[in-house]
PDB file of C-alpha atoms in Angstrom:
ATOM      1  CA  UNK A   1      -7.353  -6.981   6.663  1.00 64.00           C
ATOM      2  CA  UNK A   2      -4.392  -9.134   7.516  1.00 72.00           C
ATOM      3  CA  UNK A   3      -1.868  -6.395   8.285  1.00 93.00           C
ATOM      4  CA  UNK A   4      -1.288  -2.645   8.390  1.00 94.00           C
ATOM      5  CA  UNK A   5       1.672  -0.507   7.312  1.00 96.00           C
ATOM      6  CA  UNK A   6       1.777   3.050   8.688  1.00 95.00           C
ATOM      7  CA  UNK A   7       3.875   5.293   6.424  1.00 94.00           C
ATOM      8  CA  UNK A   8       2.750   8.707   7.558  1.00 86.00           C
ATOM      9  CA  UNK A   9       5.578  10.895   8.781  1.00 87.00           C
ATOM     10  CA  UNK A  10       8.223   9.079   6.691  1.00 92.00           C
ATOM     11  CA  UNK A  11      10.242  10.573   3.858  1.00 92.00           C
ATOM     12  CA  UNK A  12       9.298   9.457   0.348  1.00 93.00           C
ATOM     13  CA  UNK A  13      12.484   7.386   0.074  1.00 94.00           C
ATOM     14  CA  UNK A  14      11.930   5.520   3.359  1.00 96.00           C
ATOM     15  CA  UNK A  15       8.224   5.101   2.691  1.00 95.00           C
ATOM     16  CA  UNK A  16       8.863   3.593  -0.749  1.00 95.00           C
ATOM     17  CA  UNK A  17      11.414   1.110   0.615  1.00 95.00           C
ATOM     18  CA  UNK A  18       9.081   0.040   3.435  1.00 96.00           C
ATOM     19  CA  UNK A  19       6.107  -0.251   1.072  1.00 96.00           C
ATOM     20  CA  UNK A  20       8.009  -2.495  -1.360  1.00 95.00           C
ATOM     21  CA  UNK A  21       9.242  -4.757   1.457  1.00 95.00           C
ATOM     22  CA  UNK A  22       5.755  -4.915   3.041  1.00 96.00           C
ATOM     23  CA  UNK A  23       3.949  -5.762  -0.207  1.00 95.00           C
ATOM     24  CA  UNK A  24       6.527  -8.359  -1.235  1.00 94.00           C
ATOM     25  CA  UNK A  25       6.511 -10.038   2.195  1.00 94.00           C
ATOM     26  CA  UNK A  26       2.722 -10.229   2.353  1.00 94.00           C
ATOM     27  CA  UNK A  27       2.462 -11.441  -1.240  1.00 92.00           C
ATOM     28  CA  UNK A  28       4.952 -14.244  -0.460  1.00 92.00           C
ATOM     29  CA  UNK A  29       2.984 -15.137   2.672  1.00 92.00           C
ATOM     30  CA  UNK A  30      -0.244 -15.419   0.676  1.00 91.00           C
ATOM     31  CA  UNK A  31      -2.025 -12.470   2.307  1.00 92.00           C
ATOM     32  CA  UNK A  32      -4.957 -11.083   0.331  1.00 92.00           C
ATOM     33  CA  UNK A  33      -5.835  -7.697   1.869  1.00 94.00           C
ATOM     34  CA  UNK A  34      -3.590  -5.196   3.625  1.00 96.00           C
ATOM     35  CA  UNK A  35      -4.040  -1.608   4.795  1.00 96.00           C
ATOM     36  CA  UNK A  36      -1.501   1.118   3.999  1.00 95.00           C
ATOM     37  CA  UNK A  37      -1.769   4.334   6.021  1.00 93.00           C
ATOM     38  CA  UNK A  38      -0.435   7.397   4.204  1.00 91.00           C
ATOM     39  CA  UNK A  39      -1.900  10.164   6.343  1.00 84.00           C
ATOM     40  CA  UNK A  40      -3.702  13.121   4.839  1.00 78.00           C
ATOM     41  CA  UNK A  41      -0.833  15.580   4.778  1.00 71.00           C
ATOM     42  CA  UNK A  42      -1.209  19.286   5.344  1.00 69.00           C
ATOM     43  CA  UNK A  43      -4.138  20.808   3.505  1.00 63.00           C
ATOM     44  CA  UNK A  44      -5.599  17.415   2.630  1.00 59.00           C
ATOM     45  CA  UNK A  45      -3.100  16.246  -0.040  1.00 67.00           C
ATOM     46  CA  UNK A  46       0.172  14.961   1.304  1.00 81.00           C
ATOM     47  CA  UNK A  47       3.072  13.691  -0.758  1.00 89.00           C
ATOM     48  CA  UNK A  48       2.543  10.111   0.444  1.00 91.00           C
ATOM     49  CA  UNK A  49      -1.184  10.277  -0.234  1.00 88.00           C
ATOM     50  CA  UNK A  50      -0.329  11.234  -3.812  1.00 88.00           C
ATOM     51  CA  UNK A  51       2.661   8.917  -4.419  1.00 93.00           C
ATOM     52  CA  UNK A  52       1.697   5.631  -2.742  1.00 93.00           C
ATOM     53  CA  UNK A  53      -1.178   4.786  -5.134  1.00 92.00           C
ATOM     54  CA  UNK A  54       1.148   5.522  -8.060  1.00 92.00           C
ATOM     55  CA  UNK A  55       3.910   3.326  -6.612  1.00 94.00           C
ATOM     56  CA  UNK A  56       1.445   0.455  -6.250  1.00 93.00           C
ATOM     57  CA  UNK A  57       0.842   0.529 -10.018  1.00 89.00           C
ATOM     58  CA  UNK A  58       4.534   0.425 -10.989  1.00 85.00           C
ATOM     59  CA  UNK A  59       6.017  -2.788 -12.349  1.00 73.00           C
ATOM     60  CA  UNK A  60       7.910  -3.811  -9.192  1.00 82.00           C
ATOM     61  CA  UNK A  61       4.665  -3.882  -7.204  1.00 87.00           C
ATOM     62  CA  UNK A  62       1.877  -4.377  -9.732  1.00 89.00           C
ATOM     63  CA  UNK A  63       2.969  -7.988 -10.127  1.00 91.00           C
ATOM     64  CA  UNK A  64       1.617  -8.441  -6.570  1.00 94.00           C
ATOM     65  CA  UNK A  65      -1.250  -5.906  -6.470  1.00 94.00           C
ATOM     66  CA  UNK A  66      -4.700  -6.718  -7.784  1.00 94.00           C
ATOM     67  CA  UNK A  67      -6.613  -3.610  -6.641  1.00 93.00           C
ATOM     68  CA  UNK A  68      -6.180  -0.405  -4.631  1.00 93.00           C
ATOM     69  CA  UNK A  69      -9.083   1.488  -3.061  1.00 92.00           C
ATOM     70  CA  UNK A  70      -9.675   4.207  -0.485  1.00 90.00           C
ATOM     71  CA  UNK A  71     -10.147   2.835   3.003  1.00 85.00           C
ATOM     72  CA  UNK A  72     -13.468   3.082   4.787  1.00 82.00           C
ATOM     73  CA  UNK A  73     -13.787   5.900   7.343  1.00 81.00           C
ATOM     74  CA  UNK A  74     -13.204   3.519  10.257  1.00 80.00           C
ATOM     75  CA  UNK A  75     -10.042   2.165   8.572  1.00 80.00           C
ATOM     76  CA  UNK A  76      -8.550   5.617   8.001  1.00 73.00           C
ATOM     77  CA  UNK A  77     -10.652   7.054   5.167  1.00 78.00           C
ATOM     78  CA  UNK A  78      -8.809   9.502   2.920  1.00 78.00           C
ATOM     79  CA  UNK A  79      -5.520   8.872   4.741  1.00 85.00           C
ATOM     80  CA  UNK A  80      -5.388   5.126   4.063  1.00 90.00           C
ATOM     81  CA  UNK A  81      -5.580   2.613   1.219  1.00 93.00           C
ATOM     82  CA  UNK A  82      -6.901  -0.927   1.093  1.00 95.00           C
ATOM     83  CA  UNK A  83      -4.676  -3.054  -1.106  1.00 95.00           C
ATOM     84  CA  UNK A  84      -5.847  -6.385  -2.523  1.00 95.00           C
ATOM     85  CA  UNK A  85      -2.962  -8.683  -3.355  1.00 95.00           C
ATOM     86  CA  UNK A  86      -3.048 -11.242  -6.157  1.00 92.00           C
ATOM     87  CA  UNK A  87      -3.458 -14.870  -5.257  1.00 85.00           C
ATOM     88  CA  UNK A  88      -0.173 -16.650  -4.751  1.00 73.00           C
ATOM     89  CA  UNK A  89       0.699 -18.845  -7.727  1.00 68.00           C
ATOM     90  CA  UNK A  90       1.169 -22.491  -6.869  1.00 59.00           C
TER      91      UNK A  90
END
């Protein structure tokens, strides 16, 4: 993975702003795979863990995102997402 964004501990508003900036910057740079850490939250389902995958499917980000999947255990498992970005158009 080319880069990692750690959102856990942020408010939803700050996390969303950082996620948009991160995805847009890496899409412009031609990155293909990035890791987004959401954390697991209390009781196994945190607000970020729930919202971040949804945000990645909204129109402002889906133009850049090809696929979202749970990270492997060594990458953060349930508290992280692997994001595949679309190829940069030439």
